CSV table of C-alpha atoms and ligand atoms in Angstrom, one decimal:
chain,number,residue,atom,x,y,z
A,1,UNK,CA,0.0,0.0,0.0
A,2,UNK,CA,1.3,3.5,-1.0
A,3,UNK,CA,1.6,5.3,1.9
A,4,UNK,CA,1.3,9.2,2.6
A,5,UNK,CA,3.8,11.6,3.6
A,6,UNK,CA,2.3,14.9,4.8
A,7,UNK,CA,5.3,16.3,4.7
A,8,UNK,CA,5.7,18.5,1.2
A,9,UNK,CA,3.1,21.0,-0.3
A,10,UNK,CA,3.1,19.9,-3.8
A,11,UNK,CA,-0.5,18.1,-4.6
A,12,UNK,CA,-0.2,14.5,-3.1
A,13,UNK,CA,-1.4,11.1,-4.1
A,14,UNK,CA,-3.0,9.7,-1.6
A,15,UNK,CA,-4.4,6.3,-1.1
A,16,UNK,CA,-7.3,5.1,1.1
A,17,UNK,CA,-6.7,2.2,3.0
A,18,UNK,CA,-9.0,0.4,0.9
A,19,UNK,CA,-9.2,1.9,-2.4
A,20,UNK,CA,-12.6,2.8,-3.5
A,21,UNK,CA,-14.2,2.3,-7.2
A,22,UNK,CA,-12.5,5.3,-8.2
A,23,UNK,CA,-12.6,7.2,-11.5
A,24,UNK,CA,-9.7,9.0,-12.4
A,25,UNK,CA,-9.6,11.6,-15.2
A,26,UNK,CA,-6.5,13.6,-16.4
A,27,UNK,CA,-8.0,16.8,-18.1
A,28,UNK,CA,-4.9,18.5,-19.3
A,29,UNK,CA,-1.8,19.8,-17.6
A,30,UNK,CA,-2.0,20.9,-14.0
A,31,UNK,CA,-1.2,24.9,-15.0
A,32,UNK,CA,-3.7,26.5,-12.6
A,33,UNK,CA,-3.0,30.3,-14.3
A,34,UNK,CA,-3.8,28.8,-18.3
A,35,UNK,CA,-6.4,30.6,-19.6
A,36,UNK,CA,-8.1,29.6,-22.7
A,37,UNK,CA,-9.4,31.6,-25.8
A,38,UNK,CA,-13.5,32.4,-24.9
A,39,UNK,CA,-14.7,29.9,-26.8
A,40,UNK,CA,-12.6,27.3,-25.4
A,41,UNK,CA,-12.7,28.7,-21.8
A,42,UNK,CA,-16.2,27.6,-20.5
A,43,UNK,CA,-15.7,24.0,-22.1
A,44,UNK,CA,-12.4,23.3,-20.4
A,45,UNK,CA,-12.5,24.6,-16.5
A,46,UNK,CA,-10.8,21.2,-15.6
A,47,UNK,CA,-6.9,22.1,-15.9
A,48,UNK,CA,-5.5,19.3,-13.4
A,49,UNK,CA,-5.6,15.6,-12.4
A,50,UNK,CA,-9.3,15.1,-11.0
A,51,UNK,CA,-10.1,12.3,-8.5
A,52,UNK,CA,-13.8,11.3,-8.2
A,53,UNK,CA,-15.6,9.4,-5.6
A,54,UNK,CA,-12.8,8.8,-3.2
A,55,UNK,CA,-14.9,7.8,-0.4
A,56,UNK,CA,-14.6,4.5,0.2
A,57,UNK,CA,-18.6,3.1,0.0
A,58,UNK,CA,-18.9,1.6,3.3
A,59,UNK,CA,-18.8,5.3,4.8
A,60,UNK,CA,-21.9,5.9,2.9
A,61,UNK,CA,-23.3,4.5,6.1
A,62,UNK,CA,-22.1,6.9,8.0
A,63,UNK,CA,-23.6,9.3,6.7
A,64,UNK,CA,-26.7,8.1,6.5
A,65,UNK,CA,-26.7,7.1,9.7
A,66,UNK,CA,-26.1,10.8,10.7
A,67,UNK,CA,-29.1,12.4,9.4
A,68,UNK,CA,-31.0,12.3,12.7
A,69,UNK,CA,-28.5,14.3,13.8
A,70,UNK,CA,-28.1,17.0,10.6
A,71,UNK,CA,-31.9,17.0,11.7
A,72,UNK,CA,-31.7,18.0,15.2
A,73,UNK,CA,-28.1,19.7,15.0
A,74,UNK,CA,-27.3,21.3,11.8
A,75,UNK,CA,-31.0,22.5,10.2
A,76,UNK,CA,-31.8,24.7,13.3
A,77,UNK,CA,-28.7,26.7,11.4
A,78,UNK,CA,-31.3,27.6,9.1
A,79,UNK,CA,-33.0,30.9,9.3
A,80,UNK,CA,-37.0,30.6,8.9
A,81,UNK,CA,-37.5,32.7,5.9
A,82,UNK,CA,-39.8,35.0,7.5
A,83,UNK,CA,-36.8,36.4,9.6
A,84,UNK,CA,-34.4,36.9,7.1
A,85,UNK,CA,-33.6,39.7,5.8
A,86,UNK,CA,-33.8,40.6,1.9
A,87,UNK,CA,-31.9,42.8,-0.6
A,88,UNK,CA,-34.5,44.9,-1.1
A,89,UNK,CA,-34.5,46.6,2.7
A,90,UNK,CA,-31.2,47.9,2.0
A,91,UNK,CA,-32.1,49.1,-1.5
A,92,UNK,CA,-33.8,52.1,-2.8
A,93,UNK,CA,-37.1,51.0,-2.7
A,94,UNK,CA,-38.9,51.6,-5.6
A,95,UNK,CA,-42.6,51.1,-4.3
A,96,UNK,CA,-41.9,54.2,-2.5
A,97,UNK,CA,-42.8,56.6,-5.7
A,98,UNK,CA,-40.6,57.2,-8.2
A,99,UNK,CA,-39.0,60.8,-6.5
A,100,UNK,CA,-38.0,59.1,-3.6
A,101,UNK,CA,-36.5,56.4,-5.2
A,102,UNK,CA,-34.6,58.5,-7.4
A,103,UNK,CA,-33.6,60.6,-4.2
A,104,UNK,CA,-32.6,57.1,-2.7
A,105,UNK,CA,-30.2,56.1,-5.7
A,106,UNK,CA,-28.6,59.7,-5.8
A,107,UNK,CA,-27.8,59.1,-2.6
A,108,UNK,CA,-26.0,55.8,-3.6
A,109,UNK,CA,-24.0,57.3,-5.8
A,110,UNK,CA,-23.0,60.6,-4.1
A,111,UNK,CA,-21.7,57.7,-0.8
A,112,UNK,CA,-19.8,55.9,-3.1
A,113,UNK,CA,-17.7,58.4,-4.1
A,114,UNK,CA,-15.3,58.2,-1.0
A,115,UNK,CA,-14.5,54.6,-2.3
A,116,UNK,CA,-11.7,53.9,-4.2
A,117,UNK,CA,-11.2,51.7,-7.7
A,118,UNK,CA,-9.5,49.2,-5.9
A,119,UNK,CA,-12.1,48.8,-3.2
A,120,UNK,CA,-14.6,48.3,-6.0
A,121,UNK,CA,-12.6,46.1,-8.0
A,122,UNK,CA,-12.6,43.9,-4.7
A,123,UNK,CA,-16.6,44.3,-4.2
A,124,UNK,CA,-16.9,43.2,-7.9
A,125,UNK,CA,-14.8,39.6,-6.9
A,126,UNK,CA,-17.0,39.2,-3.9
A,127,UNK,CA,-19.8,39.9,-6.0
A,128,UNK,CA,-19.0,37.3,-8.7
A,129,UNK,CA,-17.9,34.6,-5.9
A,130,UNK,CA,-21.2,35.1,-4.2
A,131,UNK,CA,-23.3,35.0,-7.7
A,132,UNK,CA,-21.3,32.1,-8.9
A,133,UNK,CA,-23.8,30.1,-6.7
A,134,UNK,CA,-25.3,27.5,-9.1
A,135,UNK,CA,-21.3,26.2,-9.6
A,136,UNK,CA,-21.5,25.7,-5.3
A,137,UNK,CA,-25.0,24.4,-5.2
A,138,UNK,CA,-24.0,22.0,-8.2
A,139,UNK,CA,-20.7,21.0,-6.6
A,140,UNK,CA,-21.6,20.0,-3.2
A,141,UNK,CA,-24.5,17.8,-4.4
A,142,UNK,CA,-21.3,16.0,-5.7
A,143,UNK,CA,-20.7,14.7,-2.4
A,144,UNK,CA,-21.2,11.1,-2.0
A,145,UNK,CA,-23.6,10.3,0.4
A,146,UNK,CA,-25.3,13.8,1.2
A,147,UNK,CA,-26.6,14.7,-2.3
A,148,UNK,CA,-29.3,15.9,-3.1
A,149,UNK,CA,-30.9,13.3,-5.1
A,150,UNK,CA,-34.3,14.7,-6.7
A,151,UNK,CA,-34.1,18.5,-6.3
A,152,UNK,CA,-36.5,18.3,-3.8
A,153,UNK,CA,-35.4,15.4,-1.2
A,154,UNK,CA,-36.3,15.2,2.2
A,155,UNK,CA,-33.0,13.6,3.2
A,156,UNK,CA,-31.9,16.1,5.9
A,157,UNK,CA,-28.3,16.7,4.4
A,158,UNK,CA,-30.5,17.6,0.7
A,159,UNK,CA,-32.8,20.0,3.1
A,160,UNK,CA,-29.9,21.9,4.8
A,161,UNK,CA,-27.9,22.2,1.4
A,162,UNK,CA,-31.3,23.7,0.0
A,163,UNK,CA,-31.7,26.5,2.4
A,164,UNK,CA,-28.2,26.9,2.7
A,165,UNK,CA,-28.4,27.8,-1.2
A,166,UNK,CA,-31.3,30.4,-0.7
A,167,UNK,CA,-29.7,32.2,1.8
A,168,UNK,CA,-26.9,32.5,-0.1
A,169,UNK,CA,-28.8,33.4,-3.2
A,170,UNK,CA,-29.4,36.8,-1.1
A,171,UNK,CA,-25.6,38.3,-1.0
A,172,UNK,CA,-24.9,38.4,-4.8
A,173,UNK,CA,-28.8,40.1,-5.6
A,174,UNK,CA,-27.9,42.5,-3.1
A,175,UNK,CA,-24.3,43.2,-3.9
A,176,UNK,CA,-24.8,43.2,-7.3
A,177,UNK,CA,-27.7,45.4,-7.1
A,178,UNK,CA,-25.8,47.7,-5.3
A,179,UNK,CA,-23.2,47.7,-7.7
A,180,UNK,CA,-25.1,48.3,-10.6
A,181,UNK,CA,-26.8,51.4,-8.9
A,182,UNK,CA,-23.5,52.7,-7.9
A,183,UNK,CA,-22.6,53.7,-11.2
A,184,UNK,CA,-18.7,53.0,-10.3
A,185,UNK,CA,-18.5,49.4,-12.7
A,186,UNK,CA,-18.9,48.4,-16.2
A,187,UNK,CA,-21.8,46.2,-15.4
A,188,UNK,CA,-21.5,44.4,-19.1
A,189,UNK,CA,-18.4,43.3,-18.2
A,190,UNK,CA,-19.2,42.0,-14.6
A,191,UNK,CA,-21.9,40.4,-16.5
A,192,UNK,CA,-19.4,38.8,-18.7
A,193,UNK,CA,-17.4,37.5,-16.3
A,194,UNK,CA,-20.4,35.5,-14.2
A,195,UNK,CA,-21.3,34.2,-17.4
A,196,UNK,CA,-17.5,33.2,-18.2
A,197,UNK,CA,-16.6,31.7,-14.4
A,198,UNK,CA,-20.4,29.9,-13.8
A,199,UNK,CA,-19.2,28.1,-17.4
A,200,UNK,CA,-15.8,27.3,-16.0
A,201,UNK,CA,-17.3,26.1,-12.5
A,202,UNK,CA,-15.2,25.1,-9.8
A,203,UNK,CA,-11.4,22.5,-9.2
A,204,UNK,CA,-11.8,22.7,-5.2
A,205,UNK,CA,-10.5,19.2,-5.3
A,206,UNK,CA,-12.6,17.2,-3.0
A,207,UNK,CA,-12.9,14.0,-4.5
A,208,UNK,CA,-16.9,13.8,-4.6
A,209,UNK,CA,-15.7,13.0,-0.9
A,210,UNK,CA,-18.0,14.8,2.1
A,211,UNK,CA,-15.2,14.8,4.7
A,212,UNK,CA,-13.4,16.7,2.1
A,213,UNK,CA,-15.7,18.3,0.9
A,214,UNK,CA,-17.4,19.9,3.8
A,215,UNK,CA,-13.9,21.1,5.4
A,216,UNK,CA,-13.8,23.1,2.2
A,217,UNK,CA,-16.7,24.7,3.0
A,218,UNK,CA,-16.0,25.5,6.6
A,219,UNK,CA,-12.8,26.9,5.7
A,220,UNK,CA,-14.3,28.8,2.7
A,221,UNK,CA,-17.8,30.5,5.0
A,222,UNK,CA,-14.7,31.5,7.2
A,223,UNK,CA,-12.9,33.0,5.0
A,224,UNK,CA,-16.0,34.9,3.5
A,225,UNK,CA,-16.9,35.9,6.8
A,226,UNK,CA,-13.8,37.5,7.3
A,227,UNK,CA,-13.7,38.6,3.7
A,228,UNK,CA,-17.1,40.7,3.9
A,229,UNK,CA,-16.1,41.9,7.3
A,230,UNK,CA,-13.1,43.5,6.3
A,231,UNK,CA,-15.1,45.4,3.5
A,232,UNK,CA,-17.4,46.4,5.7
A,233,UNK,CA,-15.0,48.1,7.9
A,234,UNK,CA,-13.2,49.9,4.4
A,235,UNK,CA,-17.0,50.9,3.9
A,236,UNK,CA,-16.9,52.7,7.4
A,237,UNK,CA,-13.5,54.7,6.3
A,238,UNK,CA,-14.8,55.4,2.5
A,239,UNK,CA,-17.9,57.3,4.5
A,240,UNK,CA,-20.9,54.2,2.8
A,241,UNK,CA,-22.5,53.4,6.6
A,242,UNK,CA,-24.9,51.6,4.4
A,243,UNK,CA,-22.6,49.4,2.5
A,244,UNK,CA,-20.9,48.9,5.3
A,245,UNK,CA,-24.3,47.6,7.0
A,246,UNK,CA,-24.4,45.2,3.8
A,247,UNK,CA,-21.0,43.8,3.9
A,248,UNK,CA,-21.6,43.2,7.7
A,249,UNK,CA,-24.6,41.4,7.6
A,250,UNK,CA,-23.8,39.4,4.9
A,251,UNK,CA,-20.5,38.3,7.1
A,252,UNK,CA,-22.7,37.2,10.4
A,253,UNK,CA,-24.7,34.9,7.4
A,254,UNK,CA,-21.5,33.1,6.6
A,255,UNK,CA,-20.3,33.1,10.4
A,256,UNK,CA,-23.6,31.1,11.4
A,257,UNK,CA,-23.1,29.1,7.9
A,258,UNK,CA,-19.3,28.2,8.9
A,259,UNK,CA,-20.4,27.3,12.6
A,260,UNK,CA,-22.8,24.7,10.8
A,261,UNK,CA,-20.0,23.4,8.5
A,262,UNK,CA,-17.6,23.4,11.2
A,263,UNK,CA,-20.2,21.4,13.3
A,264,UNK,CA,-20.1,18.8,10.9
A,265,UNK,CA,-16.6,18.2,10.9
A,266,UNK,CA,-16.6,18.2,14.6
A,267,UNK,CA,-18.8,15.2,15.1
A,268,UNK,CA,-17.3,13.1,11.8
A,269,UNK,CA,-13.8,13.9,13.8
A,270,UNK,CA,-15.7,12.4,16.8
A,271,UNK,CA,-17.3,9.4,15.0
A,272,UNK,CA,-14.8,8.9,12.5
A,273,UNK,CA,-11.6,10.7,13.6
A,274,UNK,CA,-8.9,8.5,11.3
A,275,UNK,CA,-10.7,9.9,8.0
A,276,UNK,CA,-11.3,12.7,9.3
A,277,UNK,CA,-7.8,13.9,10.3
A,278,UNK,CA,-6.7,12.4,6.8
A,279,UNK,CA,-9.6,14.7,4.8
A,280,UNK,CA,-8.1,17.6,6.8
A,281,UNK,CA,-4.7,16.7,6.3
A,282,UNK,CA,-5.6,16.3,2.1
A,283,UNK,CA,-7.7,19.5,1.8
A,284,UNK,CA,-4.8,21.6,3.7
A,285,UNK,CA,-2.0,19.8,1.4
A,286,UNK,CA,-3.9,20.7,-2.0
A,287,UNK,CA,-4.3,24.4,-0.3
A,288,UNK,CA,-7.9,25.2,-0.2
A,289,UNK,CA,-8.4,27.6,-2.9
A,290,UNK,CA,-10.7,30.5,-3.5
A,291,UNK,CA,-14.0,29.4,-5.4
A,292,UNK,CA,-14.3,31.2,-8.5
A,293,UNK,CA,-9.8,31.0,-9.4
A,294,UNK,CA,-11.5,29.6,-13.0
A,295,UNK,CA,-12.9,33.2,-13.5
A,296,UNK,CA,-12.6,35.0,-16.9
A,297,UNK,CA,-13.6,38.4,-18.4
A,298,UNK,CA,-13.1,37.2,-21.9
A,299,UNK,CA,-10.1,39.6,-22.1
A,300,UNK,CA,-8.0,39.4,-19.0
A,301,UNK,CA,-5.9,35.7,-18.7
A,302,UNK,CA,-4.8,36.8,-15.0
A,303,UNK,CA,-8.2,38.6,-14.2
A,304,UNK,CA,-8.4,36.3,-11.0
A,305,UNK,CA,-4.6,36.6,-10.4
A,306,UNK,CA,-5.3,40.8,-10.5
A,307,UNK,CA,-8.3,40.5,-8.2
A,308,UNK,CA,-6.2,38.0,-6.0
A,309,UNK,CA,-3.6,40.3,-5.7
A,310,UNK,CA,-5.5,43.4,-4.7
A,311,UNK,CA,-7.2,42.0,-2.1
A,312,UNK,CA,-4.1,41.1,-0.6
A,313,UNK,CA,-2.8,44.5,-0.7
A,314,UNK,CA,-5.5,46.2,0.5
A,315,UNK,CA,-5.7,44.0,3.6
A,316,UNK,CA,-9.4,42.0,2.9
A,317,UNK,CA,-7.8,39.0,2.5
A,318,UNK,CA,-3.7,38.2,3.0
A,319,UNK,CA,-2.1,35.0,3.2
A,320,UNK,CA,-1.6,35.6,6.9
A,321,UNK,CA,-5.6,35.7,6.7
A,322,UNK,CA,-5.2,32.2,5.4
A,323,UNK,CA,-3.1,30.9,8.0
A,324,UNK,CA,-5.1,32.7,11.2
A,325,UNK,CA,-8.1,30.6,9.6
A,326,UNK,CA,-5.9,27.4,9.8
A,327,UNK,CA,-4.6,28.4,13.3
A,328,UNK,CA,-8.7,28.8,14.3
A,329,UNK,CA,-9.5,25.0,12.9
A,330,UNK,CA,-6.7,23.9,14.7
A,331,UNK,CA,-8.1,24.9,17.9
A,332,UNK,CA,-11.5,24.6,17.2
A,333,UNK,CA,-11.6,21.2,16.3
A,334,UNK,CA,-8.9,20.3,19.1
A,335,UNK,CA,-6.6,18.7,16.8
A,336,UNK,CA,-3.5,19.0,18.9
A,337,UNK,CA,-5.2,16.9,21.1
A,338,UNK,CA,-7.6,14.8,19.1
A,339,UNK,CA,-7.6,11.0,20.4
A,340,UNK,CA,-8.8,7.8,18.8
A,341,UNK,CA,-6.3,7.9,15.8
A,342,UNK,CA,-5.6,4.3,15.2
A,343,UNK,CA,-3.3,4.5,11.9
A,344,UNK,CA,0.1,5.5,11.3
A,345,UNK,CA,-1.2,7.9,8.5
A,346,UNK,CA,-3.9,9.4,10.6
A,347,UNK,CA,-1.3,10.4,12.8
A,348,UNK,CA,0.8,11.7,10.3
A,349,UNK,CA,-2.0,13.7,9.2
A,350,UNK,CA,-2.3,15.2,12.7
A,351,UNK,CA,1.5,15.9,13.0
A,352,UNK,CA,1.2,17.7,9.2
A,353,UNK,CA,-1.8,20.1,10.1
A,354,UNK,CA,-0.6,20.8,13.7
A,355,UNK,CA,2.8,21.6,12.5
A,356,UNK,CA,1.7,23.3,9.2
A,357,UNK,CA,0.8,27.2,9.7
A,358,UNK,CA,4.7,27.6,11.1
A,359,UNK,CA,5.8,26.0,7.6
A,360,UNK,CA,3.4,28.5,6.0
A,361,UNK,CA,4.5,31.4,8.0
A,362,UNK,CA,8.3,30.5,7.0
A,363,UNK,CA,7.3,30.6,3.0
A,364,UNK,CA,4.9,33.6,3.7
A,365,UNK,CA,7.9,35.5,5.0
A,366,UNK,CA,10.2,34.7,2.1
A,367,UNK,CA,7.6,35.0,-0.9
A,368,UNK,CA,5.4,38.1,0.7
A,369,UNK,CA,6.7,40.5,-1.5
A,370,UNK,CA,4.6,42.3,-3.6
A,371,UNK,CA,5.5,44.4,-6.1
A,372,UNK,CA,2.4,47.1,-7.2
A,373,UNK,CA,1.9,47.8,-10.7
A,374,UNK,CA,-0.9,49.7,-11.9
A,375,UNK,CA,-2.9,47.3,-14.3
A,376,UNK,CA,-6.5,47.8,-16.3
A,377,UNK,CA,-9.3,45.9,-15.3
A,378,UNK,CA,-12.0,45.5,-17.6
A,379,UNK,CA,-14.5,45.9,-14.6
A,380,UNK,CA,-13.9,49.6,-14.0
A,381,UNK,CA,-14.1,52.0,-16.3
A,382,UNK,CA,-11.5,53.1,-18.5
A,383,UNK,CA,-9.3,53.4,-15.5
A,384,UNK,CA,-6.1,51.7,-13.9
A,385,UNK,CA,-6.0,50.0,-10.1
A,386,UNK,CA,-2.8,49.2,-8.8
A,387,UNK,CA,-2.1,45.4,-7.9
B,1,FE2,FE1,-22.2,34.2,0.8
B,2,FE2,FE1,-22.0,31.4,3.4
């Protein structure tokens, strides 16, 4: 048996102790920053080795035999509809006559104007990764074992990825609304680019594997949450107390998201802790990436590697960031100290994680530098952001 050495960052190839039926496609060479021509690009968004259905099928039982519990412990997450908030209450709201709406959307615009490019450039990437939702919905009803099998099953994994989706479905209406009122973005070419990245979908690299899959999503409603937050407190600065209200409350949806998420994780760690370990181990080996890294304008090859790189220099989301979120899963999943590993390579994959945001730090220091060029985005108008 091939075994697994948690030891290097390049991608791994790891083997379950008892292989699974597993599919195995090779899509290309693994060059995550190729971009193809626009025709081409939507058609190929798969760049690097995929593995499918990793999961070995005897776990299938375990999830099944967890939905009493996703009934009792993870729907309760949900927020009844009723006391949800909507875009529209933080919108001009046009069945309040057509002056005051007008008044409303003037006074959009004239808060805005304290922003800069780059902060828009940033709320445009948020905007696309939140809108991208069909590519998330689609992806986690990938997962073996927790699908959603009709579109309208009652299985409670199907029922909390449902209303997980709807609340979603709010933060990209709203964002993009707000956008498009703001008058600060060349909405056709926004437009473009959803089209473009929902066509290229995802490469998060989970396998069709629910362990996997669902530390991806904990470490990704974190990083949102922090994400948003950060905006909302550059809102504050820029003088938009309503944007800033926006990006806030759409961060405490994706803290009480990542607390479900993380939930899950706990209790597989305490049913299950060997695959577990090993999921987390995988996931933080491949690097957990950001969703939409496929994205395209149809002009810019490096359009995600520009927003990417502005977001880090404007502080909304660094590869410290990255590591503080590590540090957090660390703890709050008590890794350090997690007992009932029974195999060599589960322990390895405790001793990799535990030990691995001081190996990041180390490579953070050496590579952090950034040089700032001024570059054109397609998404602003006729203007240049530095990166
Ligand atoms: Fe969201
Ligand atoms: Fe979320």
């Amino acid at each position: 048996m091939q075994t697994t050495s948690f030891s290097q960052f390049n991608i791994p190839s790891i083997v379950w102790a008892s292989p699974p039926p597993t599919t195995t496609m090779l899509c290309g060479k693994t060059t995550s920053t190729r971009r193809l021509s626009p025709p081409n690009a939507v058609a190929s968004s798969t760049s690097r080795h995929q593995v499918t259905h990793s999961m070995p099928p005897e776990k299938l039982e375990i999830f099944k035999s967890l939905e009493p519990w996703v009934f009792e412990n993870i729907l309760p997450f949900r927020k009844p509809v009723e006391k949800c908030w909507q875009p529209i209450e933080f919108l001009p709201d046009p069945s309040q006559g057509p002056e005051h709406f007008e008044e409303e959307v003037r006074a959009l615009r004239q808060r805005v104007l304290g922003l800069s490019d780059e902060y828009f450039v940033m709320l445009v990437g948020n905007m696309l990764t939140e809108d991208a939702l069909p590519t998330y919905q689609t992806a986690i009803n990938t997962f073996d074992g927790v699908r959603d099998e009709t579109g309208s099953s009652p299985c409670p994994w199907a029922i909390w990825t449902r209303a997980w989706s709807a609340e979603e479905n709010r933060h990209g209406d709203l964002l993009r609304t707000y956008l498009y009122l703001s008058g600060r973005v060349d909405m056709l070419m926004v437009e473009k680019t959803l089209q473009y990245s929902i066509g290229a979908g995802i490469d998060i690299g989970v396998e069709n594997n629910p362990y996997m899959g669902f530390v991806y999503t904990s470490f990704q409603e974190r990083a949102t949450n922090l994400t948003h937050g950060n905006m909302a407190k550059l809102a504050i600065e820029g003088g938009d107390p309503v944007l800033a209200r926006i990006c806030g409350t759409i961060a405490a949806d994706e803290k009480r998201h990542e607390n479900a998420y993380t939930k899950i994780i706990e209790k597989l760690l305490e049913i299950d802790p060997n695959t577990t370990m090993i999921a987390i181990a995988y996931m933080m080996k491949k690097r957990i990436t950001m969703p939409l890294h496929l994205m395209y304008d149809g002009q810019d090859p490096n359009i995600f590697k520009h927003f990417s790189a502005i977001i880090q220099k404007q502080g909304v989301y660094t590869s410290r960031d990255y590591v503080e979120i590590l540090e957090f899963f660390i703890r709050r999943w008590k890794l350090e100290k997690l007992e009932g590993l029974t195999t060599g390579e589960a322990r390895r994959a405790q001793d990799f994680v535990c030990k691995l945001p001081r190996k990041i730090k180390r490579f953070e220091n050496r590579d952090n530098i950034l040089d700032s060029h001024p570059v054109k985005l397609s998404w602003i108008f006729n203007k240049q952001v530095c990166v």
